[in-house]
PDB file of C-alpha atoms and ligand atoms in Angstrom:
ATOM      1  CA  MET A 108     -11.837  -4.980   8.228  1.00  0.00           C
ATOM      2  CA  ALA A 109     -12.382  -2.315   5.377  1.00  0.00           C
ATOM      3  CA  VAL A 110      -9.937   0.198   5.727  1.00  0.00           C
ATOM      4  CA  ALA A 111      -6.390   0.275   5.056  1.00  0.00           C
ATOM      5  CA  ALA A 112      -2.575   2.420   4.977  1.00  0.00           C
ATOM      6  CA  GLY A 113      -0.399   1.833   3.124  1.00  0.00           C
ATOM      7  CA  TYR A 114       3.354   1.231   4.518  1.00  0.00           C
ATOM      8  CA  MET A 115       4.542   3.411   0.990  1.00  0.00           C
ATOM      9  CA  PRO A 116       7.644   4.635  -0.843  1.00  0.00           C
ATOM     10  CA  GLY A 117       6.528   8.024  -0.478  1.00  0.00           C
ATOM     11  CA  ALA A 118       3.290   9.739  -2.148  1.00  0.00           C
ATOM     12  CA  GLU A 119       5.425  11.824  -4.683  1.00  0.00           C
ATOM     13  CA  THR A 120       8.003   8.823  -5.531  1.00  0.00           C
ATOM     14  CA  LEU A 121       4.334   6.774  -5.412  1.00  0.00           C
ATOM     15  CA  LYS A 122       4.286   5.979  -9.555  1.00  0.00           C
ATOM     16  CA  ALA A 123       8.209   5.698  -9.898  1.00  0.00           C
ATOM     17  CA  THR A 124       8.721   3.271  -7.321  1.00  0.00           C
ATOM     18  CA  ALA A 125       5.339   1.102  -7.468  1.00  0.00           C
ATOM     19  CA  HIS A 126       6.285  -2.479  -7.661  1.00  0.00           C
ATOM     20  CA  THR A 127       3.838  -5.478  -8.709  1.00  0.00           C
ATOM     21  CA  ASP A 128       3.930  -8.814  -9.884  1.00  0.00           C
ATOM     22  CA  GLY A 129       2.677  -9.556 -13.440  1.00  0.00           C
ATOM     23  CA  GLY A 130      -0.863  -9.255 -12.189  1.00  0.00           C
ATOM     24  CA  GLY A 131      -1.011  -6.181 -10.991  1.00  0.00           C
ATOM     25  CA  ARG A 132      -0.979  -7.113  -7.193  1.00  0.00           C
ATOM     26  CA  TYR A 133       1.169  -6.179  -4.230  1.00  0.00           C
ATOM     27  CA  PRO A 134       2.203  -7.671  -1.060  1.00  0.00           C
ATOM     28  CA  VAL A 135      -0.732  -6.949   1.855  1.00  0.00           C
ATOM     29  CA  MET A 136      -0.630  -7.599   5.041  1.00  0.00           C
ATOM     30  CA  GLU A 137      -3.217  -7.444   8.510  1.00  0.00           C
ATOM     31  CA  ARG A 138      -2.170  -5.787  11.580  1.00  0.00           C
ATOM     32  CA  TYR A 139      -3.705  -3.743  13.927  1.00  0.00           C
ATOM     33  CA  GLY A 140      -6.951  -3.493  12.667  1.00  0.00           C
ATOM     34  CA  TYR A 141      -5.252  -2.486   9.197  1.00  0.00           C
ATOM     35  CA  VAL A 142      -4.987  -3.891   5.619  1.00  0.00           C
ATOM     36  CA  TRP A 143      -1.318  -2.313   5.129  1.00  0.00           C
ATOM     37  CA  GLY A 144      -0.217  -2.596   1.183  1.00  0.00           C
ATOM     38  CA  TRP A 145       3.940  -3.215   0.526  1.00  0.00           C
ATOM     39  CA  PHE A 146       4.232  -0.669  -3.055  1.00  0.00           C
ATOM     40  CA  GLY A 147       7.707  -1.303  -2.855  1.00  0.00           C
ATOM     41  CA  ASN A 148      10.188  -4.232  -4.510  1.00  0.00           C
ATOM     42  CA  PRO A 149       7.550  -7.633  -3.710  1.00  0.00           C
ATOM     43  CA  ARG A 150      10.817  -9.048  -2.620  1.00  0.00           C
ATOM     44  CA  ALA A 151      11.168  -6.651   0.094  1.00  0.00           C
ATOM     45  CA  ALA A 152       7.653  -6.918   2.021  1.00  0.00           C
ATOM     46  CA  ASP A 153       9.057  -7.416   5.159  1.00  0.00           C
ATOM     47  CA  PRO A 154       6.997  -7.032   8.685  1.00  0.00           C
ATOM     48  CA  ALA A 155       9.957  -5.453  10.009  1.00  0.00           C
ATOM     49  CA  HIS A 156       8.892  -2.106   7.659  1.00  0.00           C
ATOM     50  CA  LEU A 157       5.382  -2.110   9.220  1.00  0.00           C
ATOM     51  CA  PRO A 158       5.563   1.054  12.349  1.00  0.00           C
ATOM     52  CA  SER A 159       4.782  -0.430  16.228  1.00  0.00           C
ATOM     53  CA  LEU A 160       1.561   1.136  17.513  1.00  0.00           C
ATOM     54  CA  PRO A 161       1.689  -0.350  20.980  1.00  0.00           C
ATOM     55  CA  PHE A 162      -1.906   0.955  21.718  1.00  0.00           C
ATOM     56  CA  LEU A 163      -3.060  -0.898  19.511  1.00  0.00           C
ATOM     57  CA  PRO A 164      -4.584  -5.078  19.501  1.00  0.00           C
ATOM     58  CA  PRO A 165      -2.080  -5.968  16.939  1.00  0.00           C
ATOM     59  CA  ASN A 166      -4.605  -8.579  15.677  1.00  0.00           C
ATOM     60  CA  GLY A 167      -7.095  -6.289  15.912  1.00  0.00           C
ATOM     61  CA  GLY A 168     -10.642  -6.344  17.007  1.00  0.00           C
ATOM     62  CA  LEU A 169     -11.169  -2.650  18.459  1.00  0.00           C
ATOM     63  CA  PRO A 170     -14.721  -1.989  18.985  1.00  0.00           C
ATOM     64  CA  ASP A 171     -16.222  -0.465  16.194  1.00  0.00           C
ATOM     65  CA  TYR A 172     -17.102   3.283  18.254  1.00  0.00           C
ATOM     66  CA  MET A 173     -13.788   3.381  18.370  1.00  0.00           C
ATOM     67  CA  THR A 174     -12.450   3.808  14.529  1.00  0.00           C
ATOM     68  CA  GLY A 175     -13.833   6.133  11.951  1.00  0.00           C
ATOM     69  CA  THR A 176     -12.778   8.192   9.247  1.00  0.00           C
ATOM     70  CA  VAL A 177     -13.024  10.969   8.002  1.00  0.00           C
ATOM     71  CA  ARG A 178     -11.092  12.993   4.652  1.00  0.00           C
ATOM     72  CA  PHE A 179      -8.791  16.102   4.349  1.00  0.00           C
ATOM     73  CA  ASP A 180      -9.474  18.536   1.419  1.00  0.00           C
ATOM     74  CA  CYS A 181      -5.399  18.294   1.647  1.00  0.00           C
ATOM     75  CA  SER A 182      -2.493  16.515   0.620  1.00  0.00           C
ATOM     76  CA  ALA A 183      -0.892  14.048   3.440  1.00  0.00           C
ATOM     77  CA  PRO A 184       2.532  15.917   3.899  1.00  0.00           C
ATOM     78  CA  ILE A 185       0.385  19.197   5.225  1.00  0.00           C
ATOM     79  CA  SER A 186      -1.217  17.389   7.267  1.00  0.00           C
ATOM     80  CA  LEU A 187       1.140  15.674   8.764  1.00  0.00           C
ATOM     81  CA  GLU A 188       3.161  18.713   9.232  1.00  0.00           C
ATOM     82  CA  ASN A 189      -0.091  20.417  10.190  1.00  0.00           C
ATOM     83  CA  LEU A 190      -0.295  17.613  13.300  1.00  0.00           C
ATOM     84  CA  ILE A 191       3.509  17.741  14.356  1.00  0.00           C
ATOM     85  CA  ASP A 192       3.094  21.381  15.563  1.00  0.00           C
ATOM     86  CA  LEU A 193       0.907  21.088  18.962  1.00  0.00           C
ATOM     87  CA  THR A 194       0.515  23.965  19.802  1.00  0.00           C
ATOM     88  CA  HIS A 195      -2.248  24.734  17.243  1.00  0.00           C
ATOM     89  CA  ALA A 196      -4.335  22.198  18.993  1.00  0.00           C
ATOM     90  CA  ASP A 197      -4.281  25.136  21.797  1.00  0.00           C
ATOM     91  CA  PHE A 198      -6.218  27.475  18.754  1.00  0.00           C
ATOM     92  CA  LEU A 199      -8.037  25.196  16.454  1.00  0.00           C
ATOM     93  CA  HIS A 200      -9.444  23.164  18.750  1.00  0.00           C
ATOM     94  CA  ALA A 201      -9.984  25.406  21.858  1.00  0.00           C
ATOM     95  CA  ASN A 202     -13.704  24.105  22.469  1.00  0.00           C
ATOM     96  CA  VAL A 203     -12.063  20.477  22.597  1.00  0.00           C
ATOM     97  CA  VAL A 204      -8.449  20.002  24.031  1.00  0.00           C
ATOM     98  CA  GLY A 205      -8.385  22.970  25.758  1.00  0.00           C
ATOM     99  CA  ASP A 206      -7.010  26.723  25.044  1.00  0.00           C
ATOM    100  CA  GLU A 207      -3.161  27.999  25.202  1.00  0.00           C
ATOM    101  CA  LYS A 208      -2.935  28.870  28.982  1.00  0.00           C
ATOM    102  CA  SER A 209      -0.659  27.112  31.561  1.00  0.00           C
ATOM    103  CA  ASP A 210       2.265  27.850  34.168  1.00  0.00           C
ATOM    104  CA  SER A 211       4.939  26.042  31.549  1.00  0.00           C
ATOM    105  CA  GLU A 212       5.281  25.451  28.465  1.00  0.00           C
ATOM    106  CA  THR A 213       8.503  22.068  27.140  1.00  0.00           C
ATOM    107  CA  VAL A 214       9.257  21.005  23.476  1.00  0.00           C
ATOM    108  CA  GLU A 215      11.126  18.527  22.493  1.00  0.00           C
ATOM    109  CA  VAL A 216      12.417  17.136  19.110  1.00  0.00           C
ATOM    110  CA  PHE A 217      12.914  13.942  18.436  1.00  0.00           C
ATOM    111  CA  SER A 218      14.593  11.855  14.734  1.00  0.00           C
ATOM    112  CA  THR A 219      15.354   9.379  13.324  1.00  0.00           C
ATOM    113  CA  SER A 220      15.646   8.892   9.497  1.00  0.00           C
ATOM    114  CA  GLU A 221      12.187   7.649   9.446  1.00  0.00           C
ATOM    115  CA  THR A 222      10.650   8.964  12.243  1.00  0.00           C
ATOM    116  CA  VAL A 223      10.008  12.490  13.651  1.00  0.00           C
ATOM    117  CA  THR A 224       7.936  13.311  17.329  1.00  0.00           C
ATOM    118  CA  MET A 225       7.629  16.041  19.035  1.00  0.00           C
ATOM    119  CA  VAL A 226       6.957  15.865  22.624  1.00  0.00           C
ATOM    120  CA  ARG A 227       5.585  18.989  24.160  1.00  0.00           C
ATOM    121  CA  THR A 228       4.494  18.979  28.254  1.00  0.00           C
ATOM    122  CA  CYS A 229       2.136  21.598  30.005  1.00  0.00           C
ATOM    123  CA  LEU A 230       1.859  22.294  33.092  1.00  0.00           C
ATOM    124  CA  GLY A 231      -0.782  23.635  34.715  1.00  0.00           C
ATOM    125  CA  LYS A 232      -2.854  24.067  31.357  1.00  0.00           C
ATOM    126  CA  SER A 233      -6.492  24.983  31.897  1.00  0.00           C
ATOM    127  CA  VAL A 234      -8.752  21.327  31.243  1.00  0.00           C
ATOM    128  CA  ALA A 235      -9.923  20.310  27.469  1.00  0.00           C
ATOM    129  CA  PRO A 236     -12.932  21.212  27.398  1.00  0.00           C
ATOM    130  CA  VAL A 237     -14.388  17.439  26.368  1.00  0.00           C
ATOM    131  CA  MET A 238     -12.954  16.299  29.511  1.00  0.00           C
ATOM    132  CA  LYS A 239     -14.851  18.607  31.967  1.00  0.00           C
ATOM    133  CA  PHE A 240     -18.131  17.637  30.341  1.00  0.00           C
ATOM    134  CA  PHE A 241     -16.879  13.323  29.721  1.00  0.00           C
ATOM    135  CA  SER A 242     -14.337  12.791  32.478  1.00  0.00           C
ATOM    136  CA  GLY A 243     -15.694  14.687  35.090  1.00  0.00           C
ATOM    137  CA  ILE A 244     -12.607  16.867  35.691  1.00  0.00           C
ATOM    138  CA  ARG A 245     -13.885  19.317  38.231  1.00  0.00           C
ATOM    139  CA  GLN A 246     -10.741  21.241  38.928  1.00  0.00           C
ATOM    140  CA  PRO A 247      -9.187  24.538  36.020  1.00  0.00           C
ATOM    141  CA  THR A 248      -5.538  22.581  35.767  1.00  0.00           C
ATOM    142  CA  GLN A 249      -4.422  19.750  34.159  1.00  0.00           C
ATOM    143  CA  THR A 250      -0.568  18.141  33.694  1.00  0.00           C
ATOM    144  CA  VAL A 251       0.125  17.587  29.437  1.00  0.00           C
ATOM    145  CA  ARG A 252       1.563  15.398  27.734  1.00  0.00           C
ATOM    146  CA  GLN A 253       1.226  15.409  24.571  1.00  0.00           C
ATOM    147  CA  VAL A 254       2.914  12.898  21.756  1.00  0.00           C
ATOM    148  CA  ILE A 255       3.247  13.463  17.640  1.00  0.00           C
ATOM    149  CA  HIS A 256       4.994  10.432  15.998  1.00  0.00           C
ATOM    150  CA  ILE A 257       5.449  10.359  12.275  1.00  0.00           C
ATOM    151  CA  TYR A 258       5.930   7.335  10.617  1.00  0.00           C
ATOM    152  CA  LEU A 259       7.377   9.214   6.873  1.00  0.00           C
ATOM    153  CA  ARG A 260       7.173   7.045   4.165  1.00  0.00           C
ATOM    154  CA  SER A 261       3.401   5.462   5.080  1.00  0.00           C
ATOM    155  CA  HIS A 262       1.849   9.007   6.088  1.00  0.00           C
ATOM    156  CA  ALA A 263       0.905   7.758   9.059  1.00  0.00           C
ATOM    157  CA  ALA A 264       1.270   9.453  12.759  1.00  0.00           C
ATOM    158  CA  ILE A 265       0.230   8.491  16.290  1.00  0.00           C
ATOM    159  CA  ALA A 266      -1.104  11.119  18.246  1.00  0.00           C
ATOM    160  CA  TYR A 267      -0.876  10.167  22.043  1.00  0.00           C
ATOM    161  CA  GLY A 268      -2.219  12.547  24.770  1.00  0.00           C
ATOM    162  CA  ARG A 269      -1.828  11.793  29.002  1.00  0.00           C
ATOM    163  CA  PHE A 270      -3.800  14.374  31.050  1.00  0.00           C
ATOM    164  CA  THR A 271      -3.336  13.888  34.665  1.00  0.00           C
ATOM    165  CA  PRO A 272      -5.996  13.743  36.428  1.00  0.00           C
ATOM    166  CA  GLY A 273      -7.851  12.596  32.945  1.00  0.00           C
ATOM    167  CA  ASP A 274      -7.941  10.173  30.739  1.00  0.00           C
ATOM    168  CA  ASP A 275      -5.015   8.720  27.812  1.00  0.00           C
ATOM    169  CA  VAL A 276      -6.050  10.382  24.831  1.00  0.00           C
ATOM    170  CA  PRO A 277      -4.260   7.380  22.140  1.00  0.00           C
ATOM    171  CA  LEU A 278      -4.605   8.103  18.043  1.00  0.00           C
ATOM    172  CA  PHE A 279      -3.779   5.989  15.315  1.00  0.00           C
ATOM    173  CA  HIS A 280      -3.586   8.767  12.656  1.00  0.00           C
ATOM    174  CA  PRO A 281      -2.891   6.852   8.927  1.00  0.00           C
ATOM    175  CA  CYS A 282      -2.694   9.290   6.389  1.00  0.00           C
ATOM    176  CA  VAL A 283      -3.371   8.110   2.885  1.00  0.00           C
ATOM    177  CA  PRO A 284      -3.479   9.826  -0.082  1.00  0.00           C
ATOM    178  CA  GLU A 285      -6.364   9.104  -2.387  1.00  0.00           C
ATOM    179  CA  THR A 286      -5.001  12.014  -5.230  1.00  0.00           C
ATOM    180  CA  ARG A 287      -2.765  15.279  -4.168  1.00  0.00           C
ATOM    181  CA  ASP A 288      -5.531  17.402  -2.505  1.00  0.00           C
ATOM    182  CA  ARG A 289      -7.680  14.624  -0.696  1.00  0.00           C
ATOM    183  CA  THR A 290      -6.472  12.650   2.126  1.00  0.00           C
ATOM    184  CA  ARG A 291      -8.238   9.833   3.600  1.00  0.00           C
ATOM    185  CA  LEU A 292      -7.789   8.992   8.095  1.00  0.00           C
ATOM    186  CA  ASP A 293      -9.346   5.739   8.780  1.00  0.00           C
ATOM    187  CA  TYR A 294      -8.561   6.883  12.201  1.00  0.00           C
ATOM    188  CA  SER A 295      -8.336   4.435  15.705  1.00  0.00           C
ATOM    189  CA  MET A 296      -8.624   5.774  18.999  1.00  0.00           C
ATOM    190  CA  ASN A 297      -8.018   3.056  21.767  1.00  0.00           C
ATOM    191  CA  THR A 298      -9.777   5.112  24.561  1.00  0.00           C
ATOM    192  CA  SER A 299     -10.480   1.854  26.454  1.00  0.00           C
ATOM    193  CA  ASN A 300      -9.148   2.788  29.586  1.00  0.00           C
ATOM    194  CA  ALA A 301     -11.823   5.677  29.946  1.00  0.00           C
ATOM    195  CA  GLY A 302     -14.849   5.858  31.843  1.00  0.00           C
ATOM    196  CA  PHE A 303     -18.209   5.108  29.644  1.00  0.00           C
ATOM    197  CA  MET A 304     -19.249   8.008  28.408  1.00  0.00           C
ATOM    198  CA  PHE A 305     -15.650   9.872  27.718  1.00  0.00           C
ATOM    199  CA  ARG A 306     -15.255   6.082  26.113  1.00  0.00           C
ATOM    200  CA  HIS A 307     -17.578   6.642  23.268  1.00  0.00           C
ATOM    201  CA  VAL A 308     -17.463  10.334  23.537  1.00  0.00           C
ATOM    202  CA  MET A 309     -13.803  10.912  22.196  1.00  0.00           C
ATOM    203  CA  PRO A 310     -13.586   9.529  19.149  1.00  0.00           C
ATOM    204  CA  LYS A 311     -16.231  11.256  17.611  1.00  0.00           C
ATOM    205  CA  ALA A 312     -14.513  14.349  17.927  1.00  0.00           C
ATOM    206  CA  SER A 313     -12.382  13.308  15.496  1.00  0.00           C
ATOM    207  CA  TYR A 314     -15.069  14.611  12.817  1.00  0.00           C
ATOM    208  CA  LEU A 315     -15.673  17.831  14.402  1.00  0.00           C
ATOM    209  CA  VAL A 316     -11.571  17.819  14.726  1.00  0.00           C
ATOM    210  CA  SER A 317     -10.751  17.184  11.596  1.00  0.00           C
ATOM    211  CA  ARG A 318     -12.993  19.774   9.581  1.00  0.00           C
ATOM    212  CA  GLN A 319     -10.903  23.156  12.363  1.00  0.00           C
ATOM    213  CA  ASP A 320      -7.770  21.491  10.526  1.00  0.00           C
ATOM    214  CA  SER A 321      -8.731  20.901   6.988  1.00  0.00           C
ATOM    215  CA  SER A 322     -10.438  24.553   6.868  1.00  0.00           C
ATOM    216  CA  MET A 323      -6.738  25.672   7.386  1.00  0.00           C
ATOM    217  CA  THR A 324      -4.981  23.110   5.620  1.00  0.00           C
ATOM    218  CA  ALA A 325      -7.383  23.012   2.699  1.00  0.00           C
ATOM    219  CA  PRO A 326      -5.579  26.823   1.259  1.00  0.00           C
ATOM    220  CA  GLN A 327      -2.533  25.858   1.857  1.00  0.00           C
ATOM    221  CA  SER A 328      -2.928  22.458  -0.013  1.00  0.00           C
ATOM    222  CA  PRO A 329      -2.086  24.138  -4.112  1.00  0.00           C
ATOM    223  CA  ARG A 330       1.368  26.011  -3.205  1.00  0.00           C
ATOM    224  CA  TYR A 331       2.600  23.286  -0.593  1.00  0.00           C
ATOM    225  CA  MET A 332       3.262  19.926  -3.238  1.00  0.00           C
ATOM    226  CA  HIS A 333       5.537  23.237  -5.021  1.00  0.00           C
ATOM    227  CA  LEU A 334       9.006  23.950  -4.689  1.00  0.00           C
ATOM    228  CA  SER A 335       9.949  26.998  -3.531  1.00  0.00           C
ATOM    229  CA  LYS A 336      13.312  28.751  -4.406  1.00  0.00           C
ATOM    230  CA  ARG A 337      12.395  31.359  -1.088  1.00  0.00           C
ATOM    231  CA  ARG A 338      14.749  30.777   1.645  1.00  0.00           C
ATOM    232  CA  ASP A 339      12.786  28.555   4.887  1.00  0.00           C
ATOM    233  CA  LEU A 340      12.632  30.870   7.157  1.00  0.00           C
ATOM    234  CA  HIS A 341       9.899  29.366   9.763  1.00  0.00           C
ATOM    235  CA  SER A 342      11.246  30.319  13.424  1.00  0.00           C
ATOM    236  CA  LYS A 343      12.855  27.719  15.392  1.00  0.00           C
ATOM    237  CA  PHE A 344       9.652  27.388  17.504  1.00  0.00           C
ATOM    238  CA  ASP A 345       8.874  25.210  14.419  1.00  0.00           C
ATOM    239  CA  ALA A 346      11.680  22.590  14.928  1.00  0.00           C
ATOM    240  CA  ALA A 347       9.407  20.146  14.444  1.00  0.00           C
ATOM    241  CA  GLY A 348       7.341  20.738  11.065  1.00  0.00           C
ATOM    242  CA  GLN A 349      10.632  21.756   9.340  1.00  0.00           C
ATOM    243  CA  ARG A 350      12.526  18.842  10.531  1.00  0.00           C
ATOM    244  CA  TYR A 351       9.443  16.433   8.743  1.00  0.00           C
ATOM    245  CA  ARG A 352       9.556  19.128   5.486  1.00  0.00           C
ATOM    246  CA  LEU A 353      13.518  18.491   5.659  1.00  0.00           C
ATOM    247  CA  LEU A 354      13.181  14.254   6.467  1.00  0.00           C
ATOM    248  CA  MET A 355      10.990  14.363   3.481  1.00  0.00           C
ATOM    249  CA  GLN A 356      12.784  15.804   1.165  1.00  0.00           C
ATOM    250  CA  ASP A 357      15.766  13.361   2.182  1.00  0.00           C
ATOM    251  CA  LEU A 358      14.060  10.405   1.676  1.00  0.00           C
ATOM    252  CA  ALA A 359      12.258  11.756  -1.550  1.00  0.00           C
ATOM    253  CA  ALA A 360      15.749  12.241  -3.379  1.00  0.00           C
ATOM    254  CA  ARG A 361      17.368   9.288  -1.925  1.00  0.00           C
ATOM    255  CA  GLN A 362      14.219   7.230  -3.411  1.00  0.00           C
ATOM    256  CA  GLN A 363      14.900   9.540  -6.622  1.00  0.00           C
ATOM    257  CA  ALA A 364      18.739   8.049  -6.269  1.00  0.00           C
ATOM    258  CA  GLY A 365      17.092   4.732  -6.312  1.00  0.00           C
ATOM    259  CA  ASP A 366      18.333   3.723  -2.555  1.00  0.00           C
ATOM    260  CA  PHE A 367      14.653   2.425  -1.010  1.00  0.00           C
ATOM    261  CA  ALA A 368      16.534   0.434   1.661  1.00  0.00           C
ATOM    262  CA  TYR A 369      15.431   1.339   5.523  1.00  0.00           C
ATOM    263  CA  ARG A 370      17.903   3.046   7.479  1.00  0.00           C
ATOM    264  CA  ASP A 371      16.137   2.928  10.900  1.00  0.00           C
ATOM    265  CA  ASN A 372      13.656   0.014  12.403  1.00  0.00           C
ATOM    266  CA  VAL A 373      10.426   1.765  11.825  1.00  0.00           C
ATOM    267  CA  SER A 374       9.126  -2.177  13.838  1.00  0.00           C
ATOM    268  CA  GLU A 375      10.751  -1.398  17.364  1.00  0.00           C
ATOM    269  CA  ASP A 376       8.253  -0.977  20.221  1.00  0.00           C
ATOM    270  CA  CYS A 377       8.238   3.229  20.311  1.00  0.00           C
ATOM    271  CA  SER A 378       6.519   2.828  24.017  1.00  0.00           C
ATOM    272  CA  GLU A 379       9.336   4.331  25.762  1.00  0.00           C
ATOM    273  CA  LEU A 380       9.391   6.764  23.302  1.00  0.00           C
ATOM    274  CA  ILE A 381       6.032   8.326  23.386  1.00  0.00           C
ATOM    275  CA  GLY A 382       5.975   8.068  27.405  1.00  0.00           C
ATOM    276  CA  LEU A 383       2.721   5.260  26.934  1.00  0.00           C
ATOM    277  CA  ARG A 384       1.386   4.234  30.074  1.00  0.00           C
ATOM    278  CA  LYS A 385       2.060   0.216  29.151  1.00  0.00           C
ATOM    279  CA  GLU A 386      -0.006  -0.851  32.070  1.00  0.00           C
ATOM    280  CA  LEU A 387      -2.710   0.528  30.533  1.00  0.00           C
ATOM    281  CA  PHE A 388      -2.713  -1.530  27.658  1.00  0.00           C
ATOM    282  CA  ARG A 389      -2.360  -4.801  27.665  1.00  0.00           C
ATOM    283  CA  PHE A 390      -2.839  -7.912  24.872  1.00  0.00           C
TER     284      PHE A 390
HETATM  285 FE1  LIG B 532      -5.544  19.706  14.010  1.00  0.00          FE
END
């Protein structure tokens, strides 16, 4: 149990809001194989504020090969904003999850005051190379449903891909801010239901994929945390990223005004929202 993630009030306000007891300690809790630290008022610590991660065993215990630690040379928020634009994978990670070619593509964005979710469905999408080689998919295309679900305060995300035919790829992606331009990711990918090769290989693809992401986000990181007076002119196709930026700013503004209350329930089971094939994940 060496990994840790935070369910914290937001890195940018951490300094102003961290509460500890007289000994400099803060409440911690074990769940899903992680140690979660509560940086808010110790009296307000409550399991109700732990994110719902329905594909991870509540008491931990995934084999070591399904977990790992990678680092991004950028701030945690830009790492998450990159993640929630699922279309980036077609270009940046084409050699792992397949290129941009598909017969049709639908993108939906959902949000609460605590979460933002992007759901992307592609029909007739080029088969992911990793599945061609390690799951034995022989046909040229797949139906792919990909979901990113971000828990804003914790800088933690679910990345869940359903490939038909193919395997499920359920990834827990907790970004722990180490410095303004450095993020640690102690990830877990529950590939228990896949065949032997895919089950072992896919979690390790994170080492390759995270380098590809970091090569894009690292150069942007120094500018990212500075608010600009320029208007946000991103296109409507970037709805998920825009929503993420707005919700994070709302949260920071509320906390700056002394309001740390959760307005939406983050521990409510998100299986339906992310389209989890629950029958594959019974604990
Ligand atoms: Fe990526």
